Amino acid sequence: MAAALSLVITATMTLISSYNYPGGHALALLHAIEPSSNVSVHIDTFSAMTGVCRFGQLRADWVYDKSEGLDLDQFGNFTHLLTSDPKPHSKRGFEII
């Protein structure tokens, strides 16, 4: 009985803790909605700190970039941005999802 209860509690806490990684969820969503192979993704610091890691970079035909200190004009080189501050980029043609 105690082992079963422990298993249920562990599974529940694992599920709850998985929601602490919004960057990882954003990357998984991008993989789910973008079928193209010619994709370059910029990953900002917040996204990298909240779940985006090499294990989530599933597409060998995509370019993933974590460069820091870019000017707003340099983001035009990317097809997609994972960012915690999308507003400045929406004015430059990026769609906020």
Backbone as CSV, one residue per row, in Angstrom:
resi,resn,N_x,N_y,N_z,CA_x,CA_y,CA_z,C_x,C_y,C_z
1,MET,0.820,-1.194,0.000,0.000,0.000,0.000,0.870,1.267,0.000
2,ALA,1.889,1.292,0.841,2.766,2.465,0.924,3.546,2.654,-0.373
3,ALA,3.954,1.555,-0.987,4.695,1.648,-2.248,3.810,2.203,-3.356
4,ALA,2.556,1.783,-3.394,1.618,2.274,-4.412,1.353,3.763,-4.207
5,LEU,1.168,4.172,-2.965,0.952,5.586,-2.658,2.171,6.414,-3.041
6,SER,3.341,5.903,-2.738,4.575,6.590,-3.102,4.694,6.738,-4.616
7,LEU,4.336,5.711,-5.356,4.378,5.762,-6.815,3.423,6.818,-7.363
8,VAL,2.213,6.869,-6.819,1.225,7.861,-7.262,1.715,9.280,-6.964
9,ILE,2.237,9.483,-5.776,2.743,10.810,-5.402,3.919,11.203,-6.292
10,THR,4.826,10.287,-6.551,5.977,10.570,-7.414,5.525,10.916,-8.825
11,ALA,4.594,10.165,-9.374,4.092,10.433,-10.725,3.407,11.790,-10.785
12,THR,2.614,12.102,-9.781,1.914,13.396,-9.738,2.899,14.548,-9.655
13,MET,3.891,14.449,-8.780,4.868,15.522,-8.629,5.733,15.677,-9.879
14,THR,6.036,14.567,-10.544,6.791,14.636,-11.791,6.000,15.383,-12.854
15,LEU,4.713,15.080,-12.962,3.865,15.780,-13.922,3.804,17.271,-13.612
16,ILE,3.601,17.606,-12.361,3.530,19.014,-11.959,4.844,19.734,-12.247
17,SER,5.963,19.114,-11.922,7.256,19.772,-12.129,7.587,19.952,-13.608
18,SER,6.998,19.146,-14.482,7.273,19.296,-15.918,6.757,20.629,-16.454
19,TYR,5.805,21.248,-15.758,5.277,22.543,-16.190,6.202,23.702,-15.820
20,ASN,7.312,23.421,-15.150,8.280,24.452,-14.794,9.221,24.779,-15.948
21,TYR,8.988,24.213,-17.113,9.908,24.364,-18.231,9.197,24.910,-19.472
22,PRO,8.755,26.173,-19.438,8.016,26.721,-20.578,8.847,26.816,-21.852
23,GLY,10.152,27.017,-21.737,10.998,27.062,-22.931,10.991,25.731,-23.655
24,GLY,11.065,24.656,-22.900,11.015,23.324,-23.487,9.680,23.045,-24.150
25,HIS,8.590,23.500,-23.526,7.265,23.334,-24.122,7.148,24.141,-25.412
26,ALA,7.710,25.335,-25.416,7.659,26.173,-26.621,8.407,25.510,-27.776
27,LEU,9.559,24.936,-27.504,10.316,24.262,-28.557,9.566,23.028,-29.056
28,ALA,8.966,22.279,-28.145,8.178,21.105,-28.547,6.993,21.523,-29.413
29,LEU,6.349,22.625,-29.057,5.229,23.135,-29.855,5.706,23.564,-31.240
30,LEU,6.838,24.227,-31.302,7.386,24.641,-32.590,7.653,23.425,-33.474
31,HIS,8.218,22.375,-32.909,8.446,21.151,-33.678,7.127,20.564,-34.178
32,ALA,6.072,20.672,-33.371,4.778,20.093,-33.737,4.076,20.876,-34.846
33,ILE,4.261,22.199,-34.877,3.497,23.006,-35.840,4.283,23.395,-37.091
34,GLU,5.594,23.212,-37.091,6.408,23.643,-38.232,6.973,22.427,-38.975
35,PRO,6.419,22.128,-40.163,6.893,20.961,-40.911,8.109,21.247,-41.801
36,SER,8.448,22.509,-41.995,9.514,22.873,-42.924,10.870,22.356,-42.486
37,SER,11.753,22.228,-43.459,13.109,21.800,-43.130,14.088,22.973,-43.162
38,ASN,13.711,24.078,-43.770,14.595,25.238,-43.863,14.251,26.214,-42.733
39,VAL,14.622,25.848,-41.511,14.244,26.615,-40.322,15.491,26.995,-39.541
40,SER,15.520,28.239,-39.076,16.572,28.672,-38.161,15.883,29.311,-36.952
41,VAL,16.207,28.814,-35.779,15.539,29.208,-34.543,16.523,29.920,-33.634
42,HIS,16.157,31.120,-33.191,16.957,31.791,-32.170,16.323,31.504,-30.816
43,ILE,17.124,31.097,-29.856,16.678,30.756,-28.512,17.263,31.782,-27.555
44,ASP,16.395,32.575,-26.924,16.910,33.593,-26.006,17.313,32.967,-24.666
45,THR,17.909,33.773,-23.815,18.441,33.287,-22.545,17.350,32.696,-21.668
46,PHE,16.203,33.375,-21.577,15.116,32.875,-20.737,14.647,31.501,-21.213
47,SER,14.478,31.335,-22.521,14.047,30.045,-23.054,15.077,28.964,-22.756
48,ALA,16.339,29.299,-22.897,17.405,28.329,-22.615,17.433,27.946,-21.134
49,MET,17.098,28.896,-20.270,17.119,28.618,-18.831,15.871,27.881,-18.364
50,THR,14.853,27.821,-19.218,13.591,27.202,-18.802,13.216,26.008,-19.672
51,GLY,14.202,25.250,-20.091,13.888,23.967,-20.690,14.391,23.688,-22.082
52,VAL,14.854,24.688,-22.828,15.397,24.401,-24.150,16.819,23.894,-23.973
53,CYS,17.062,22.695,-24.424,18.392,22.110,-24.310,18.667,21.268,-25.552
54,ARG,19.845,20.757,-25.652,20.230,19.937,-26.818,19.300,18.745,-27.003
55,PHE,18.802,18.176,-25.917,17.922,17.020,-26.024,16.606,17.362,-26.723
56,GLY,16.200,18.629,-26.665,14.967,19.054,-27.315,15.165,19.491,-28.752
57,GLN,16.389,19.604,-29.176,16.685,20.025,-30.542,16.681,18.787,-31.432
58,LEU,15.484,18.431,-31.886,15.250,17.147,-32.541,15.552,17.111,-34.025
59,ARG,15.566,18.257,-34.672,15.672,18.285,-36.128,17.105,18.576,-36.564
60,ALA,17.720,17.618,-37.225,19.084,17.801,-37.726,19.121,18.791,-38.885
61,ASP,17.979,18.996,-39.550,17.922,19.911,-40.690,17.556,21.341,-40.274
62,TRP,17.429,21.604,-38.995,17.175,22.945,-38.479,18.459,23.509,-37.881
63,VAL,18.542,24.834,-37.850,19.659,25.515,-37.186,19.115,26.128,-35.897
64,TYR,19.728,25.767,-34.776,19.366,26.307,-33.471,20.493,27.230,-33.031
65,ASP,20.148,28.453,-32.601,21.167,29.436,-32.254,20.832,30.065,-30.906
66,LYS,21.818,30.135,-30.029,21.636,30.745,-28.707,22.511,31.977,-28.534
67,SER,22.843,32.646,-29.619,23.693,33.846,-29.537,23.034,34.907,-28.679
68,GLU,23.854,35.586,-27.901,23.368,36.661,-27.043,23.871,38.004,-27.560
69,GLY,23.197,39.072,-27.148,23.641,40.422,-27.474,23.390,40.830,-28.917
70,LEU,22.407,40.238,-29.571,22.116,40.595,-30.959,21.325,41.893,-31.029
71,ASP,21.572,42.672,-32.067,20.751,43.850,-32.338,19.431,43.394,-32.931
72,LEU,18.397,44.224,-32.809,17.086,43.846,-33.346,17.147,43.513,-34.835
73,ASP,17.993,44.198,-35.577,18.103,43.935,-37.013,18.645,42.542,-37.308
74,GLN,19.441,41.997,-36.433,20.047,40.686,-36.660,19.058,39.535,-36.509
75,PHE,17.931,39.769,-35.872,16.944,38.712,-35.708,16.247,38.383,-37.027
76,GLY,16.373,39.253,-38.008,15.799,39.000,-39.327,16.439,37.808,-40.026
77,ASN,17.582,37.346,-39.538,18.246,36.178,-40.116,17.590,34.869,-39.691
78,PHE,16.649,34.931,-38.760,16.005,33.730,-38.238,14.579,33.625,-38.764
79,THR,14.103,32.394,-38.895,12.712,32.179,-39.296,11.795,32.135,-38.084
80,HIS,12.336,31.747,-36.920,11.546,31.622,-35.698,12.373,32.099,-34.504
81,LEU,11.675,32.682,-33.519,12.325,33.131,-32.290,11.608,32.519,-31.097
82,LEU,12.363,31.954,-30.171,11.815,31.578,-28.870,12.299,32.651,-27.921
83,THR,11.377,33.518,-27.487,11.769,34.683,-26.705,10.751,34.980,-25.618
84,SER,11.217,35.554,-24.541,10.329,35.961,-23.455,9.749,37.356,-23.708
85,ASP,10.262,38.054,-24.700,9.793,39.413,-25.014,9.496,39.522,-26.511
86,PRO,8.342,39.045,-26.953,8.055,39.013,-28.388,7.636,40.352,-29.003
87,LYS,7.214,41.318,-28.203,6.651,42.551,-28.761,7.568,43.291,-29.731
88,PRO,8.855,43.490,-29.424,9.702,44.208,-30.384,9.826,43.483,-31.724
89,HIS,9.666,42.178,-31.707,9.840,41.382,-32.918,8.571,41.324,-33.767
90,SER,7.397,41.519,-33.138,6.145,41.487,-33.905,6.089,42.646,-34.895
91,LYS,6.761,43.719,-34.588,6.806,44.874,-35.486,7.707,44.615,-36.679
92,ARG,8.504,43.569,-36.627,9.457,43.256,-37.686,8.997,42.042,-38.505
93,GLY,7.715,41.714,-38.421,7.182,40.658,-39.267,7.057,39.285,-38.633
94,PHE,7.466,39.152,-37.387,7.324,37.856,-36.727,5.906,37.756,-36.146
95,GLU,5.312,36.586,-36.278,3.991,36.331,-35.721,4.150,35.762,-34.316
96,ILE,3.379,36.285,-33.363,3.422,35.785,-31.997,2.442,34.625,-31.879
97,ILE,2.966,33.502,-31.418,2.119,32.304,-31.273,1.919,32.030,-29.796
